[in-house]
Every structure is written in C-alpha cells, then in structure tokens.
XYZ file of C-alpha atoms in Angstrom:
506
model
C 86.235 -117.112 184.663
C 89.856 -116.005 183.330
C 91.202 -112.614 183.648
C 94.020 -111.605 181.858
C 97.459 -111.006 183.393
C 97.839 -107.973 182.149
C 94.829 -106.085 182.301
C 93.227 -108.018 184.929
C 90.356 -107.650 182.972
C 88.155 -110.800 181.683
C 89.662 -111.036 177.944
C 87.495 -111.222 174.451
C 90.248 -113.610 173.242
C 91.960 -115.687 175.648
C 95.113 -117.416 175.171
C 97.353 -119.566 177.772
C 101.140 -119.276 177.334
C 102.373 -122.813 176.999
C 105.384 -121.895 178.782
C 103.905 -120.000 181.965
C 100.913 -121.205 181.993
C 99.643 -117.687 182.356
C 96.703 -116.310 180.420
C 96.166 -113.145 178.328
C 94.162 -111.342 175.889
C 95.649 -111.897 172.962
C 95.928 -108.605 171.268
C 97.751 -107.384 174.497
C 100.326 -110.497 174.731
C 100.933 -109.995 171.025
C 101.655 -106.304 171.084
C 104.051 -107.172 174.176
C 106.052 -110.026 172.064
C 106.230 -108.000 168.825
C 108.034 -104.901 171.795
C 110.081 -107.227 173.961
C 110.095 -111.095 172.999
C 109.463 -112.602 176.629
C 106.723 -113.461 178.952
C 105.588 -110.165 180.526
C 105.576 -112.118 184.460
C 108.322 -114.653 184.049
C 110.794 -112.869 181.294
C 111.161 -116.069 179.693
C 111.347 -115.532 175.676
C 108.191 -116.093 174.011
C 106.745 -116.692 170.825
C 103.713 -116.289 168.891
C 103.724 -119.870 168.483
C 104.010 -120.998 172.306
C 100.200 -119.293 173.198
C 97.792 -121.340 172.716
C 93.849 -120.472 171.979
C 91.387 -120.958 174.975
C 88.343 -122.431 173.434
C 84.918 -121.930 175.336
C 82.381 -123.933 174.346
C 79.446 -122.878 174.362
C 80.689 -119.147 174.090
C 79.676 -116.890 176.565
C 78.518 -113.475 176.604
C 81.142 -110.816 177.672
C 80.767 -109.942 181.152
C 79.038 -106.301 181.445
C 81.169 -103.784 182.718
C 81.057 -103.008 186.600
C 79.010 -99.763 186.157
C 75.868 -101.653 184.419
C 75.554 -104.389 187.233
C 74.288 -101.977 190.039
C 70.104 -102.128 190.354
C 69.823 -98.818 189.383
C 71.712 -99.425 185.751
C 70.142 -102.147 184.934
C 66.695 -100.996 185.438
C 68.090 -97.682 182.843
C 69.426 -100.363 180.464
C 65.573 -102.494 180.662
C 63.914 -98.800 180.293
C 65.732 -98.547 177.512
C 64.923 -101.274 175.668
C 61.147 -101.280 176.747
C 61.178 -97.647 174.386
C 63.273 -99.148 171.600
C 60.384 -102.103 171.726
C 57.747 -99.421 172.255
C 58.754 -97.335 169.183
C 59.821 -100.722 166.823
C 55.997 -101.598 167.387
C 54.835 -98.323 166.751
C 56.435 -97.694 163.261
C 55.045 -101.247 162.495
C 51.696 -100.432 163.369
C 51.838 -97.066 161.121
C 53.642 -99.793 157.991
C 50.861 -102.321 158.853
C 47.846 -99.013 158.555
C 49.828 -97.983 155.180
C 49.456 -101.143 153.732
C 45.879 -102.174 154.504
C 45.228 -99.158 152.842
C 47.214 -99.278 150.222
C 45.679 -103.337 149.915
C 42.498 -102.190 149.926
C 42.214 -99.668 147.526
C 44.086 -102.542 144.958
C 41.157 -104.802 145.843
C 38.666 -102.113 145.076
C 40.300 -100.962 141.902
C 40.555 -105.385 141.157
C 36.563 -105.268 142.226
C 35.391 -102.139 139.768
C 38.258 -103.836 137.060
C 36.489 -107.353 137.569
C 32.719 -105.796 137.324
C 33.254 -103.652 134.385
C 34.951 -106.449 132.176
C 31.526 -108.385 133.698
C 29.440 -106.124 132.063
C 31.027 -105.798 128.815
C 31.152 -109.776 128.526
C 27.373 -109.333 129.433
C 27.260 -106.613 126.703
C 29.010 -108.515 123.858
C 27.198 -111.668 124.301
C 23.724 -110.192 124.205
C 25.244 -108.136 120.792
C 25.944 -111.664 119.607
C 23.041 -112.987 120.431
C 20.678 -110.122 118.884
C 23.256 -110.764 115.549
C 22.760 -114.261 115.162
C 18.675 -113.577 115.410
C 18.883 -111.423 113.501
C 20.642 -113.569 110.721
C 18.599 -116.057 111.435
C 15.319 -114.433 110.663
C 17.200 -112.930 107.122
C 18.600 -116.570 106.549
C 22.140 -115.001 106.476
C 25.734 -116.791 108.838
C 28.099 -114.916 109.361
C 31.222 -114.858 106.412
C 34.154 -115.712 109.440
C 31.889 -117.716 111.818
C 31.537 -116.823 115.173
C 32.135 -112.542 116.162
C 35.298 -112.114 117.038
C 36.559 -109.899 119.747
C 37.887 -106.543 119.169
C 41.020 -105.275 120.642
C 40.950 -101.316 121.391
C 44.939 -99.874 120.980
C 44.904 -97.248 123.553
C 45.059 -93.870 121.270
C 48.865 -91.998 122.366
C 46.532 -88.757 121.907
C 45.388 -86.235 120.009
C 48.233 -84.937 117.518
C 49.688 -81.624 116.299
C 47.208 -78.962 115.397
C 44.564 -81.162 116.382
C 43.401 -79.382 119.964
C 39.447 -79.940 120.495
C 36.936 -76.576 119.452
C 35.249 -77.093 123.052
C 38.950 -76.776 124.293
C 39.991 -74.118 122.170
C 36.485 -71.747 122.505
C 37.550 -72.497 126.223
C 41.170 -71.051 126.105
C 39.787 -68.111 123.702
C 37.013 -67.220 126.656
C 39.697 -67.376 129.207
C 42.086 -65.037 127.314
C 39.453 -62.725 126.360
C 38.262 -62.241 130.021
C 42.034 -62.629 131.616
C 43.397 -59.623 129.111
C 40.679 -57.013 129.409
C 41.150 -56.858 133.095
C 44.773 -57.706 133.762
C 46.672 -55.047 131.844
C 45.098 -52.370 133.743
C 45.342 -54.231 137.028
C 47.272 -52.458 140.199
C 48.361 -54.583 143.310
C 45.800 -55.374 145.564
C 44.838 -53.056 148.220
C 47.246 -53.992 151.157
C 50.016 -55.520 149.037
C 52.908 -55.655 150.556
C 55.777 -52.685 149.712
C 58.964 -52.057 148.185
C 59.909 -50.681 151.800
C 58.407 -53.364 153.379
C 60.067 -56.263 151.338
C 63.449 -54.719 152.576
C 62.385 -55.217 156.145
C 61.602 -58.882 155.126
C 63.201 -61.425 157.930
C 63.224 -65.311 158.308
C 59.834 -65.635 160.245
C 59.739 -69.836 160.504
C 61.211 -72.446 159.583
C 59.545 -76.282 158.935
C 62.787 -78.901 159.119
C 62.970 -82.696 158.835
C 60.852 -82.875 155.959
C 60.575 -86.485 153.300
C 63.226 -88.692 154.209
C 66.745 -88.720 155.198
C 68.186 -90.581 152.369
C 67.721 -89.886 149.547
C 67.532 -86.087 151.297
C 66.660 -83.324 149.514
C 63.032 -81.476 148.262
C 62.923 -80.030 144.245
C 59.615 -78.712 144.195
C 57.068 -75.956 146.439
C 53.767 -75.153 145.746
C 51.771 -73.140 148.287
C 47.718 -73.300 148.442
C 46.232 -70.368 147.151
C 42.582 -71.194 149.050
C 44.249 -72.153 152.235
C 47.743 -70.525 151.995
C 48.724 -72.878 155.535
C 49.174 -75.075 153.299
C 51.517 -76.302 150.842
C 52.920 -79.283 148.384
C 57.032 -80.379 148.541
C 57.861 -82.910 146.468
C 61.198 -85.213 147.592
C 64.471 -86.656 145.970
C 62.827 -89.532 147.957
C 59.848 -90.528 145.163
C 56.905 -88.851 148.123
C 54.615 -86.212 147.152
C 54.045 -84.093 151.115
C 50.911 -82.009 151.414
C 51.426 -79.794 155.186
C 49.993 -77.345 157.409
C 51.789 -75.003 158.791
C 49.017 -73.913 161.122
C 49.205 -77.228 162.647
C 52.426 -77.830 162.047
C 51.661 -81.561 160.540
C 51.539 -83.555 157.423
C 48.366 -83.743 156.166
C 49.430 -86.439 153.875
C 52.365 -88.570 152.097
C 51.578 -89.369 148.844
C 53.280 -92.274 146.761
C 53.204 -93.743 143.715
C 56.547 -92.291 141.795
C 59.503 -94.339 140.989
C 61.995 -91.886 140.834
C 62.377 -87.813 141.727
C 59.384 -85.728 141.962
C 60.407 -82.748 139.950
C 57.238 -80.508 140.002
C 54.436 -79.974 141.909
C 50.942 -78.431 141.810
C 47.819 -77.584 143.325
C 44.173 -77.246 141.011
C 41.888 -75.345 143.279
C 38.722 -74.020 141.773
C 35.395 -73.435 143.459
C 32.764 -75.460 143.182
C 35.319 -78.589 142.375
C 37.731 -81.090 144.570
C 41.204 -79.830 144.900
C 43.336 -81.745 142.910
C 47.218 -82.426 143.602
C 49.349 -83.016 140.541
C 53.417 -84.489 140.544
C 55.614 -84.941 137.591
C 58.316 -87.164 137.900
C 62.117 -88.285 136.535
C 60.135 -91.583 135.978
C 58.437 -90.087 132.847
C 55.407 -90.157 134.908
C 52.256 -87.293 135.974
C 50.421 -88.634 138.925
C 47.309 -87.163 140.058
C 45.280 -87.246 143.435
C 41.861 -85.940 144.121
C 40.470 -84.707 147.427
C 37.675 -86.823 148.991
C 35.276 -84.415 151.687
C 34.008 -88.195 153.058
C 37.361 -89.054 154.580
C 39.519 -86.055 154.178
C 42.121 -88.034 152.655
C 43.484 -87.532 148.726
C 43.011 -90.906 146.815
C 44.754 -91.477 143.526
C 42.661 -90.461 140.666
C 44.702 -91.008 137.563
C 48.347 -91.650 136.278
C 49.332 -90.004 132.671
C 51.982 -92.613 131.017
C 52.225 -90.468 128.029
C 55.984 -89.126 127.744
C 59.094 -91.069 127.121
C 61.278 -89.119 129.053
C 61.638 -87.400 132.010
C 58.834 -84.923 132.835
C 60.418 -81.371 133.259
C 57.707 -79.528 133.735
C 54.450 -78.950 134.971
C 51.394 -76.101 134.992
C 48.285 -75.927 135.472
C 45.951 -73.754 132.682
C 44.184 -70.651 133.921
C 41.201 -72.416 132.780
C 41.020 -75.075 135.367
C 40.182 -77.448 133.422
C 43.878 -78.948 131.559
C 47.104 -79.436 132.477
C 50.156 -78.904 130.379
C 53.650 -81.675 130.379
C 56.817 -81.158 129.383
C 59.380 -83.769 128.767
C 62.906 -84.533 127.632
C 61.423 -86.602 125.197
C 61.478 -83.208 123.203
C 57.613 -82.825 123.159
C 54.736 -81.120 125.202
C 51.575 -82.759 126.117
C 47.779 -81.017 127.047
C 45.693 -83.197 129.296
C 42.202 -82.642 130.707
C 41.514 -82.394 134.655
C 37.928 -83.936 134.313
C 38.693 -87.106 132.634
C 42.461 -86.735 132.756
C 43.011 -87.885 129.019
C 45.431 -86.162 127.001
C 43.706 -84.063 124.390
C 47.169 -82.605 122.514
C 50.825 -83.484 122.077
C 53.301 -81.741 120.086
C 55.097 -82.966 117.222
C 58.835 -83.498 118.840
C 61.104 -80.912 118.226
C 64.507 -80.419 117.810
C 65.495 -79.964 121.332
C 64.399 -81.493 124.890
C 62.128 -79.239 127.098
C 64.533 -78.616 130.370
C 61.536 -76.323 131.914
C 57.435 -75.063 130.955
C 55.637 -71.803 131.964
C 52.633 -70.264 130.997
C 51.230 -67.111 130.346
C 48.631 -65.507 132.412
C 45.923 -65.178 129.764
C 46.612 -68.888 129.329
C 46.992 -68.743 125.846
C 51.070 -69.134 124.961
C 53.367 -71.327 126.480
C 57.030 -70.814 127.360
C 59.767 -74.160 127.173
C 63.144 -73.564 128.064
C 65.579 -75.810 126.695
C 69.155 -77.275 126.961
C 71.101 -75.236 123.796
C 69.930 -71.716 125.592
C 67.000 -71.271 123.148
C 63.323 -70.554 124.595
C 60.470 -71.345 122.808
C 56.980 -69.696 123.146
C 54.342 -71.761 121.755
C 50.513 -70.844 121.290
C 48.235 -73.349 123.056
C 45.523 -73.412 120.496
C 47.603 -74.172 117.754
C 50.559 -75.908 118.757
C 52.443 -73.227 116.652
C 55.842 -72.215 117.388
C 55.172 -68.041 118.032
C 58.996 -67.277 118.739
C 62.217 -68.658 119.366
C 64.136 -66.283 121.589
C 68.147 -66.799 122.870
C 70.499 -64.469 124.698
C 73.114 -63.040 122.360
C 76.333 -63.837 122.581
C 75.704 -66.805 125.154
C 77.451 -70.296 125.188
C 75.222 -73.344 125.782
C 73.475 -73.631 128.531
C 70.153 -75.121 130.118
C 67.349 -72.906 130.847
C 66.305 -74.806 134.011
C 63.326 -71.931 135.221
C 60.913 -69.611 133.003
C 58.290 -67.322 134.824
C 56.201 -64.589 132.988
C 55.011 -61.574 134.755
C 51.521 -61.137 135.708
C 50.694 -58.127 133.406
C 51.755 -60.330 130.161
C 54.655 -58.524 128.861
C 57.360 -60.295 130.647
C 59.486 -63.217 130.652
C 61.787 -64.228 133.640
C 64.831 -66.618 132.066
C 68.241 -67.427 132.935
C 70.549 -66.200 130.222
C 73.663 -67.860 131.837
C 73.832 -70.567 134.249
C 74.455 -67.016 137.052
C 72.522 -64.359 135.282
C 68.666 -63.866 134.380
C 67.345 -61.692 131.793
C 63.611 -60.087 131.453
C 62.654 -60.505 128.078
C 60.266 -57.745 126.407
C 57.704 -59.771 125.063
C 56.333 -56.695 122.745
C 59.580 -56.642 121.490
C 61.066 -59.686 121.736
C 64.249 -58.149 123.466
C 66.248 -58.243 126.384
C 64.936 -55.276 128.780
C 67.444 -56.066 131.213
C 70.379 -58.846 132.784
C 70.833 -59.197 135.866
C 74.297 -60.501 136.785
C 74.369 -62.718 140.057
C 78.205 -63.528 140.169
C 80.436 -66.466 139.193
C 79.498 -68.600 142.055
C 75.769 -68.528 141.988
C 73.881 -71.300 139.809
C 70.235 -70.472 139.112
C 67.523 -72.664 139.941
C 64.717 -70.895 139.870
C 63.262 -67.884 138.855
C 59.732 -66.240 139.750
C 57.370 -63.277 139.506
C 55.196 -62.460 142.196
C 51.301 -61.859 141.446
C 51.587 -57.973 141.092
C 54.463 -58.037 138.717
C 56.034 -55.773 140.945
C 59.032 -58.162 142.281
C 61.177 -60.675 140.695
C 62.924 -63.419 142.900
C 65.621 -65.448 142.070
C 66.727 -68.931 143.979
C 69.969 -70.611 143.433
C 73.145 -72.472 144.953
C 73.774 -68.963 147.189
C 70.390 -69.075 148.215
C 67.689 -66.165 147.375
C 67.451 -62.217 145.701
C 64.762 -60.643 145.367
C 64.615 -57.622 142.585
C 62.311 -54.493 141.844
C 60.424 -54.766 138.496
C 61.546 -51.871 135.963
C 64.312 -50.343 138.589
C 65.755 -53.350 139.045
C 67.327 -52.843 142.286
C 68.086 -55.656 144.498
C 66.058 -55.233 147.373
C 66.413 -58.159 149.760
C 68.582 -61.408 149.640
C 68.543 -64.506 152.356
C 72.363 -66.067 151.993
C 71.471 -67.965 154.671
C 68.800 -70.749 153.061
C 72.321 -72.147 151.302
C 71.063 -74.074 148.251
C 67.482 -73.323 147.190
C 66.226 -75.852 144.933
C 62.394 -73.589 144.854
C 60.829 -70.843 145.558
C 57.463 -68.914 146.084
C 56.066 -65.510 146.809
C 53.043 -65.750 149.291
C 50.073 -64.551 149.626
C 49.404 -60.366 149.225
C 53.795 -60.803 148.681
C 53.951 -60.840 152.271
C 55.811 -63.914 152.557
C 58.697 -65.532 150.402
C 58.457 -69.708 150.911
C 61.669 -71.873 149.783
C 62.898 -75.211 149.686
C 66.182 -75.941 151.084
C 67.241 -79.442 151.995
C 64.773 -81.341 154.042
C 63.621 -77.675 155.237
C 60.780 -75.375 154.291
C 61.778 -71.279 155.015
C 59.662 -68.432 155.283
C 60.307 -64.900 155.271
C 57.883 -62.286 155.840
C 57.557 -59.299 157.840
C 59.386 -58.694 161.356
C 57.062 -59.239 164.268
C-alpha cells in the first residue's frame, strides 16, 4: 500500500519521483511543480518529466474511507444496497406484469385475427365450390378461370353532406329534447354561489403525476358519474385515469406515440364507460371498461386524420364522437362500432381547437388566423364565420359555449377572451387579462353562471353578464386545463405533474 507524501492519504494516481524516490498523487505533485519547481521533501528541482507512473496490475479498488470500515457502517452501507436490490426487483416485477399483459392481449387479438381470416377462407371456398356446381349443372366455366380474390380498400369515410338519416333523426331528437328544457333551466338546487365562489380556497392537491421527463399534463377531464375520479393526459404519450378518494391510479393507459392533447370520458347508463385520447400523433385511441376485471382494455384506434388531432368532444347523444385536426378537416365517428360516419371537406384553415353546443347540434373550431367557425353537425354546413375586430393573427387555442346556448367563450387575443352573442353574432363583452397572461383555456361551468379562464398566470374566474372577476388562484403558475366540478363547488386544474382543487373552506 502507498500513501502519498503529501497527503498521507493512499493516492488514485500514484507516481514515484525518480529523483527522491518519494511517491505522490499526481495531481498534488503537479500542482506543487507548476508553484515551486522542486521536490516538496528534498527541495531538489523537479520536473514533470522525472515522476514516473506507478502501475498496479491488477488495479485495485480504492481503499474506503476510515468512517465506512467500522461494523456499524458497513452493515448501513449492506442495508442499503439490500433496498436498492429490493426496489430494482420490484419495478421489474411491475415491467414483467405490464408486459405479459400487454403479450397477451397481442396473442388474443393474433388468435380472433387468425380465426376470423379461418372462417372467411372457409366461407370463400364453399362460395367457390357452390359456383363451380352450379356451372357445372348449366354447362357454363367461368370466362377468367378460377374466382379470384377480392381486395376490400378500407373506405376513408363517409364524405361532406353525406351524415347517415339514423344519425341525423338522432341529433334532431337530441336537440329537440335538449332546447325545450334548457333555455328555461335555473342552477340546480344547492349550486354553489357567487358569494361562495369568492370564499373558494385550494382544498387538495394530487402531485407527482405521469412521468418526470417528458413532465408536464395538457388535458383534465373529471367523471361526471363518479366525480372522484378523473382523466390527465401527459406530455409523456400515458393516458391516467385516478381516484382521489383513494388517492391511487386506477389505471395507465398506453398506446400514443406522441402528446396526448385531449381527453374524455363517455358515461351513459345502461352502457360501459368509455375513455377517449387524441393525440399529436394524428391518432384517437379508445378504451372500454370491462365489469369482469375492472380494468379498461383497448377497444378501437381511429387512424383517420393526417395531422395532429386538436380536438376532441363527445356528442350529447352518446352515441358519436367529433375530431378535429390540423389537417384542416373535422371528422364524426360512432361510439358503438367506432367507424367514422362523416368528415368534412378540408377547409382553408387548420382546426387549432373544437367545442360543441349543448343541444348538440352546431359545432365550434377555432383556428390559427383568429377566425372561428361554427358548423352545423347535420349538414356539415359552415353556419358562421366569426373574428374579433381589429385583431392581429392569432390562434384560438380554447372555445367553450355556455350551457343556456347563447354563448361562446373565445380568446380574442393571445391575453384577452371575448363572449360572443350567438343571437347576434357580436361581441357582448372582452375581458382583458394583461400583457403577461397567455390563455390556455377557457370554460363555462354547467349553470352558465361562471366563466373561468386558465393560462400562463394561472386561473380567473368571472361572473356571467356582470362580468366581475370574482376569484383568481396565481398560485397554480402555468395551467395547461381546467374544470368546474360538480354543483360548481370545486374548480380542478392541471399544472405540471400536479392536479389542484379548489372548493369551499373547511
């Protein structure tokens, strides 16, 4: 064992001066030539090139320092590593559990994939072999030989104006039923108040949410059955369903390439619940719940758009789903076989955001050049084109209409939002949020009583028709989404890897 002369310590890199004889670490020695030229014991003048490199062979392991070779430390340093080794094995068990599953659902899809293309082999060759009986008995062959095989294109969809009757008498029901009640509609008994909203504090907060790189959540939908529970979707591809009750994920849902942008639930009685994601990979994905195991297994994956999905709602009907996409078009898909039954001609400018009115029968698509467009459903007809006066360029990232039907909640600068009169087709009001807050999202609550607005300075929340600000939470930072809970006695947002809620003090 060497130690070094000048430390006294055993050195990294030992070197033997060829002149004393003594050794040193060589960073020391060095540093001490470069200051004063000599041999730190004997004074003589040294050089770089008089040390000389002690070569161990084989290497050994540093010695550990004195405080790790008493019984007690090393038995802290072997407990250590024992939980290191403990929690390695545990997060490969949980990647081992992911990926039988994930394995065998793939062999279950190959096994229904493999018996279905049985069948239809099974199916053509008896059609064959009625044919050729049949041409036999009629002293007839065939004009090509033997049948060939037919090749089905998958259809991109039904096209412009095009929108199935059983669709359509659906939407006009829906409408019909939605408008004779909702316009003369008050707030629930025990909604919450304009007083009451005022008093609103943070009440909990849910942290460490999808992963730490990429970071980040873009999307919040809250359960409307079981309001404990609620959708994020991640910068980090994962769709999250949790339960606040339990405080636990319920489940972590893959199958995007990219972003998740939007999230939703379908909830309606007597049917599954169904979670829906749209993605920057141009993708919808959606996942069905199954009462046998609990779990949500992937029920279909709509391929239609060539761009990246920007939006994402769910028809008052229950029973389609509506897509918007840079690729400057808007698609209508149906929940029980999840085939698209409408896409729009493409327009003139991408579709940056989609809402949709309550009597399901218009929707709203922001886009990049300021303009909104409000489309009818049945029709595919463009019903207005609406932009702010006066306003340079900008992308209309957020659209919301209010619950009675005569409102629409817009951005009409990237830090300003405007409620449109939709009887009018004119501003009613702007709200001005200063220079330094960026909109991203905008959102009426269910009694049309309250407006909220999230952005980079983090929530405000505004009184319909008086528009007075009556509550704002600075301290959320950057809010990427937003919700009002149930009976507006809550306000949820997504902020980072963290879920907030605000609600009433205790």
């Amino acid at each position: 064992m060497f130690f070094c002369s000048i430390s006294g310590e055993p050195p990294q890199d030992p070197v033997v001066s060829s002149k004393s004889g003594h050794i040193y670490e060589r960073r020391l020695i060095l540093k001490y030539i470069n200051d004063n030229g000599t041999d730190p014991l004997t004074g003589e003048k040294l050089e770089e090139s008089d040390l000389l490199t002690v070569k161990a062979n084989p290497k050994a392991a540093p010695p550990r320092p004195p405080a790790a070779t008493s019984t007690p430390a090393l038995l802290h340093m072997l407990q250590n590593e024992w939980d290191a080794l403990v929690l390695e094995m545990f997060a490969l068990k949980q990647q081992y559990n992911s990926t039988r599953q994930e394995l065998s659902y793939a062999l279950y899809a190959q096994d229904a994939a493999s018996r279905v293309i049985a069948r239809l082999i099974r199916e053509r060759d008896a059609a064959r072999e009625a044919l050729a009986n049949v041409q036999a008995a009629m002293g007839t062959t065939p004009a090509n030989g033997a049948v060939e095989d037919v090749e089905m294109a998958e259809e991109n969809g039904t096209q412009e104006g095009a929108l199935p009757k059983e669709i359509v008498d659906q939407i006009d029901e829906t409408q019909q039923n939605l408008s004779a009640t909702r316009k003369k509609r008050k707030a629930p008994a025990g909604y919450t108040s304009t007083a009451e909203v005022k008093t609103f504090v943070a009440t909990h907060t849910i942290p460490s949410l999808h992963s730490a790189s990429p970071a980040g959540m873009t999307s919040l939908a809250v359960s409307r059955l079981n309001p404990s529970q609620f959708l994020t979707g991640g910068n980090d591809k994962i769709v999250q369903l949790y339960d606040k009750s339990t405080d636990k994920v319920l489940a972590s849902l893959k199958g995007h390439t990219k972003k998740v942008n939007h999230v939703a639930f379908r909830e309606h009685e007597g049917e599954s619940t169904l979670i829906l994601s749209a993605g920057a990979d141009k993708i919808a994905k959606i996942w069905a719940h199954d009462s046998a195991s609990s779990e949500y297994i992937p029920k279909a994956t709509i391929r239609t758009h060539k761009g990246e999905l920007t939006g994402l709602v769910v028809h008052p009907t229950n029973s389609i789903f509506a897509l918007s996409s840079l690729d400057k078009t808007y698609s209508l898909h149906e929940l029980s076989s999840f085939t698209q039954v409408y896409r729009s001609a493409p327009g003139e400018d991408a579709f940056t955001s989609l809402a949709i009115h309550p009597d399901g029968a218009l929707l709203a698509l922001g886009t990049p050049s300021s303009k909104i467009q409000i489309c009818d459903v049945r029709s595919g007809n463009i019903a207005a084109s609406i932009t702010p006066l006066d306003a340079s360029p900008f992308t209309v990232n957020s659209l919301s209409f209010s619950e009675n039907g005569y409102h629409l909640l817009a951005p009409d600068s990237p830090s300003s939002v405007a409620i449109w009169d939709l009887r009018k087709m004119k501003t009613a009001h702007t709200i001005q949020l200063g220079e330094g807050f960026k909109v991203n999202k905008v959102v009426y609550d269910y009694s049309a009583q309250y407006l909220g607005v999230a952005g980079s300075e983090g929530i405000r929340v505004f009184a319909h028709k008086s528009w007075d600000e009556l509550v704002r939470f600075e301290e959320a930072g950057d809010v990427s989404d937003m919700v009002f809970g149930e009976q507006g006695k809550e306000i949820w947002a997504t902020s980072g890897r963290e879920v907030r809620i605000w609600g009433l003090p205790a």
